[in-house]
GROMACS .gro file of C-alpha atoms in nm:
model
  218
    1MET     CA    1 -12.403  14.419   3.992
    2ARG     CA    2 -12.403  14.815   3.967
    3SER     CA    3 -12.675  15.098   4.025
    4PHE     CA    4 -12.780  15.440   3.924
    5GLU     CA    5 -13.011  15.636   4.008
    6VAL     CA    6 -13.285  15.802   3.732
    7ARG     CA    7 -13.385  16.140   3.768
    8GLU     CA    8 -13.713  16.245   3.535
    9LEU     CA    9 -13.703  16.621   3.590
   10GLY     CA   10 -13.963  16.780   3.299
   11LEU     CA   11 -13.876  17.095   3.130
   12VAL     CA   12 -13.580  17.278   3.290
   13PRO     CA   13 -13.434  17.595   3.203
   14TYR     CA   14 -13.043  17.510   3.054
   15ALA     CA   15 -12.874  17.741   3.289
   16ARG     CA   16 -13.060  17.544   3.602
   17ALA     CA   17 -12.938  17.165   3.458
   18TRP     CA   18 -12.613  17.289   3.401
   19GLU     CA   19 -12.606  17.370   3.762
   20LEU     CA   20 -12.750  17.055   3.883
   21GLN     CA   21 -12.519  16.912   3.627
   22ARG     CA   22 -12.177  17.026   3.806
   23GLU     CA   23 -12.358  16.945   4.173
   24LEU     CA   24 -12.411  16.634   4.104
   25GLU     CA   25 -12.078  16.609   3.907
   26ARG     CA   26 -11.873  16.734   4.260
   27ARG     CA   27 -12.079  16.475   4.495
   28ARG     CA   28 -12.002  16.198   4.206
   29LYS     CA   29 -11.651  16.311   4.223
   30ALA     CA   30 -11.644  16.266   4.635
   31GLY     CA   31 -11.841  15.954   4.700
   32GLU     CA   32 -12.112  16.094   4.790
   33ILE     CA   33 -12.382  15.959   4.564
   34PRO     CA   34 -12.426  15.652   4.246
   35ASP     CA   35 -12.392  15.723   3.957
   36GLN     CA   36 -12.713  15.941   3.785
   37PHE     CA   37 -12.906  15.939   3.490
   38LEU     CA   38 -13.111  16.288   3.414
   39LEU     CA   39 -13.427  16.269   3.186
   40LEU     CA   40 -13.559  16.628   3.077
   41GLU     CA   41 -13.655  16.870   2.864
   42HIS     CA   42 -13.529  17.231   2.783
   43PRO     CA   43 -13.693  17.547   2.677
   44HIS     CA   44 -13.566  17.658   2.336
   45VAL     CA   45 -13.131  17.678   2.346
   46LEU     CA   46 -12.893  17.666   2.103
   47THR     CA   47 -12.525  17.591   2.261
   48LEU     CA   48 -12.176  17.581   2.149
   49GLY     CA   49 -11.924  17.337   2.254
   50ARG     CA   50 -11.588  17.395   2.352
   51ASN     CA   51 -11.489  17.314   2.013
   52GLY     CA   52 -11.757  17.478   1.786
   53ARG     CA   53 -11.722  17.700   1.529
   54PRO     CA   54 -11.893  18.101   1.590
   55GLU     CA   55 -12.015  18.117   1.244
   56HIS     CA   56 -12.237  17.787   1.228
   57LEU     CA   57 -12.440  18.001   1.409
   58LEU     CA   58 -12.657  18.140   1.119
   59VAL     CA   59 -12.828  18.440   1.337
   60SER     CA   60 -12.736  18.750   1.519
   61ARG     CA   61 -12.769  18.715   1.849
   62GLN     CA   62 -13.008  19.005   1.887
   63ARG     CA   63 -13.219  18.776   1.661
   64LEU     CA   64 -13.173  18.526   1.889
   65ALA     CA   65 -13.327  18.697   2.174
   66GLU     CA   66 -13.647  18.817   1.930
   67LEU     CA   67 -13.723  18.418   1.871
   68GLY     CA   68 -13.654  18.386   2.235
   69ILE     CA   69 -13.379  18.092   2.203
   70GLU     CA   70 -13.129  18.117   2.477
   71TYR     CA   71 -12.739  18.092   2.414
   72TYR     CA   72 -12.469  17.958   2.610
   73GLU     CA   73 -12.112  17.833   2.554
   74ILE     CA   74 -12.019  17.534   2.737
   75ASP     CA   75 -11.764  17.287   2.803
   76ARG     CA   76 -11.937  16.975   2.616
   77GLY     CA   77 -11.752  16.858   2.312
   78GLY     CA   78 -11.874  16.888   1.995
   79ASP     CA   79 -11.980  17.219   1.770
   80ILE     CA   80 -12.373  17.417   1.812
   81THR     CA   81 -12.669  17.208   1.863
   82TYR     CA   82 -13.036  17.285   1.953
   83HIS     CA   83 -13.247  17.192   2.281
   84GLY     CA   84 -13.612  17.267   2.284
   85PRO     CA   85 -13.965  17.133   2.399
   86GLY     CA   86 -14.019  16.744   2.256
   87GLN     CA   87 -13.610  16.694   2.250
   88ILE     CA   88 -13.542  16.443   2.495
   89VAL     CA   89 -13.212  16.503   2.670
   90GLY     CA   90 -13.016  16.286   2.869
   91TYR     CA   91 -12.746  16.385   3.088
   92PRO     CA   92 -12.533  16.058   3.231
   93ILE     CA   93 -12.364  16.173   3.515
   94LEU     CA   94 -12.133  15.869   3.548
   95ASP     CA   95 -11.799  15.757   3.727
   96LEU     CA   96 -11.601  15.566   3.399
   97ARG     CA   97 -11.357  15.398   3.648
   98GLU     CA   98 -11.624  15.162   3.747
   99TRP     CA   99 -11.706  15.048   3.402
  100LYS     CA  100 -11.478  15.152   3.130
  101ARG     CA  101 -11.178  15.428   3.133
  102ASP     CA  102 -11.199  15.453   2.819
  103VAL     CA  103 -11.373  15.796   2.623
  104LEU     CA  104 -11.456  15.657   2.289
  105ALA     CA  105 -11.645  15.341   2.450
  106TYR     CA  106 -11.872  15.555   2.628
  107VAL     CA  107 -12.023  15.735   2.364
  108ARG     CA  108 -12.039  15.442   2.150
  109GLY     CA  109 -12.260  15.316   2.435
  110ILE     CA  110 -12.439  15.629   2.437
  111GLU     CA  111 -12.557  15.525   2.086
  112GLU     CA  112 -12.596  15.210   2.180
  113THR     CA  113 -12.824  15.299   2.397
  114ILE     CA  114 -13.069  15.509   2.166
  115ILE     CA  115 -12.998  15.284   1.874
  116ARG     CA  116 -13.180  15.032   2.071
  117ALA     CA  117 -13.451  15.246   2.206
  118LEU     CA  118 -13.532  15.337   1.873
  119ALA     CA  119 -13.541  14.982   1.730
  120ARG     CA  120 -13.802  14.936   2.018
  121PHE     CA  121 -14.023  15.179   1.802
  122GLY     CA  122 -13.989  15.033   1.449
  123ILE     CA  123 -13.704  15.313   1.365
  124GLU     CA  124 -13.392  15.173   1.218
  125SER     CA  125 -13.092  15.385   1.268
  126TRP     CA  126 -12.678  15.388   1.293
  127ARG     CA  127 -12.414  15.519   1.336
  128GLU     CA  128 -12.191  15.713   1.089
  129PRO     CA  129 -11.838  15.652   1.035
  130GLY     CA  130 -11.614  15.983   1.135
  131ALA     CA  131 -11.937  16.141   1.300
  132THR     CA  132 -12.075  16.123   1.683
  133GLY     CA  133 -12.411  16.065   1.718
  134VAL     CA  134 -12.721  15.869   1.557
  135TRP     CA  135 -12.856  15.828   1.236
  136THR     CA  136 -13.121  15.738   1.016
  137ARG     CA  137 -13.287  15.743   0.681
  138ALA     CA  138 -13.394  16.084   0.723
  139GLY     CA  139 -13.116  16.278   0.836
  140LYS     CA  140 -12.992  16.268   1.213
  141ILE     CA  141 -13.217  16.224   1.531
  142CYS     CA  142 -12.977  16.228   1.820
  143ALA     CA  143 -12.671  16.470   1.886
  144ILE     CA  144 -12.421  16.354   2.149
  145GLY     CA  145 -12.209  16.563   2.328
  146VAL     CA  146 -11.999  16.493   2.670
  147HIS     CA  147 -11.722  16.629   2.887
  148ILE     CA  148 -11.483  16.441   3.119
  149SER     CA  149 -11.340  16.534   3.429
  150ARG     CA  150 -11.177  16.280   3.626
  151TRP     CA  151 -11.347  16.041   3.506
  152VAL     CA  152 -11.688  16.133   3.551
  153THR     CA  153 -11.895  16.271   3.256
  154THR     CA  154 -12.133  16.567   3.239
  155HIS     CA  155 -12.366  16.656   2.932
  156GLY     CA  156 -12.479  16.376   2.705
  157PHE     CA  157 -12.757  16.281   2.479
  158ALA     CA  158 -13.042  16.530   2.268
  159LEU     CA  159 -13.298  16.282   2.108
  160ASN     CA  160 -13.547  16.433   1.837
  161TRP     CA  161 -13.880  16.326   1.958
  162THR     CA  162 -14.168  16.547   1.888
  163THR     CA  163 -13.896  16.824   1.811
  164ASP     CA  164 -13.985  17.136   1.610
  165LEU     CA  165 -13.744  17.103   1.355
  166ASN     CA  166 -13.782  17.435   1.228
  167TYR     CA  167 -13.544  17.547   1.510
  168TYR     CA  168 -13.281  17.382   1.319
  169GLN     CA  169 -13.243  17.624   1.064
  170TYR     CA  170 -13.074  17.881   1.279
  171ILE     CA  171 -12.746  17.669   1.280
  172VAL     CA  172 -12.554  17.469   1.119
  173PRO     CA  173 -12.631  17.128   1.347
  174CYS     CA  174 -12.317  16.965   1.518
  175GLY     CA  175 -12.099  17.204   1.187
  176LEU     CA  176 -12.235  16.888   0.937
  177PRO     CA  177 -12.416  17.046   0.675
  178ARG     CA  178 -12.666  16.763   0.651
  179PRO     CA  179 -13.059  16.694   0.773
  180VAL     CA  180 -13.193  16.649   1.090
  181THR     CA  181 -13.535  16.461   1.165
  182SER     CA  182 -13.683  16.309   1.456
  183MET     CA  183 -13.915  16.000   1.561
  184GLU     CA  184 -14.258  16.188   1.539
  185ALA     CA  185 -14.134  16.271   1.142
  186LEU     CA  186 -14.038  15.920   1.100
  187GLY     CA  187 -14.428  15.841   1.201
  188ALA     CA  188 -14.377  15.747   1.591
  189ARG     CA  189 -14.464  15.895   1.877
  190PRO     CA  190 -14.449  15.697   2.186
  191GLY     CA  191 -14.546  15.853   2.550
  192ARG     CA  192 -14.316  16.039   2.697
  193ARG     CA  193 -14.273  15.751   2.969
  194GLU     CA  194 -14.270  15.497   2.741
  195LEU     CA  195 -14.000  15.674   2.583
  196HIS     CA  196 -13.783  15.768   2.928
  197ARG     CA  197 -13.872  15.320   3.008
  198ALA     CA  198 -13.725  15.241   2.654
  199LEU     CA  199 -13.394  15.470   2.761
  200VAL     CA  200 -13.353  15.353   3.105
  201GLU     CA  201 -13.383  15.019   2.984
  202HIS     CA  202 -13.141  14.987   2.785
  203PHE     CA  203 -12.933  15.295   2.916
  204ALA     CA  204 -12.882  15.001   3.192
  205GLU     CA  205 -12.834  14.678   2.952
  206VAL     CA  206 -12.521  14.858   2.779
  207PHE     CA  207 -12.373  14.993   3.079
  208ASP     CA  208 -12.406  14.670   3.298
  209TYR     CA  209 -12.677  14.805   3.586
  210GLU     CA  210 -12.930  14.741   3.770
  211VAL     CA  211 -13.197  15.054   3.833
  212ALA     CA  212 -13.207  15.243   4.115
  213PRO     CA  213 -13.525  15.517   4.057
  214VAL     CA  214 -13.558  15.827   4.253
  215GLU     CA  215 -13.876  16.025   4.267
  216ALA     CA  216 -13.973  16.197   3.921
  217GLY     CA  217 -13.872  16.547   3.993
  218ALA     CA  218 -13.579  16.494   4.255
   0.00000   0.00000   0.00000
């Protein structure tokens, strides 16, 4: 059975995490490392995907700076989204040639991972027709945006755990004028390690892996 490495990195500035992703992508393409699964959080930041519309940022760049929110235009799919403390971000660096050469199946696999993990904590969630991500009765709880180069993936998902939802007022999240929510807002607040464990275990189930963990922060 295939294996992957888990890297639990804590709070990481967005630029540093993006640089790490690109380095791991390069090494994965070269066959130097197995597939990777990064779990981390970011300081307050907004990112605009390659298909995003700048008008979905609802405040000026100057105002963002005053609020202490960074801003990046990046190469993933999707529109604008928010990352911040209390949001669990997952960046899989996978070679899809060893699983399925199917971009849609990969995105659906990430959604399924989140749906199963949330169910473990009593949250019912689902996919919405025509929209990427994971949804609940109170709104969207997980955004997904990926980039694939020569079948190797970067970027991934952002799951609202104990996220301060007030930061979403500065954007049209993922270009959709619909509410967002968090696990905490829905009455579930597992510990970080417990949530990480659920994500890793269900990721392994969905993508047919056994887990080869590495040191936290590696």
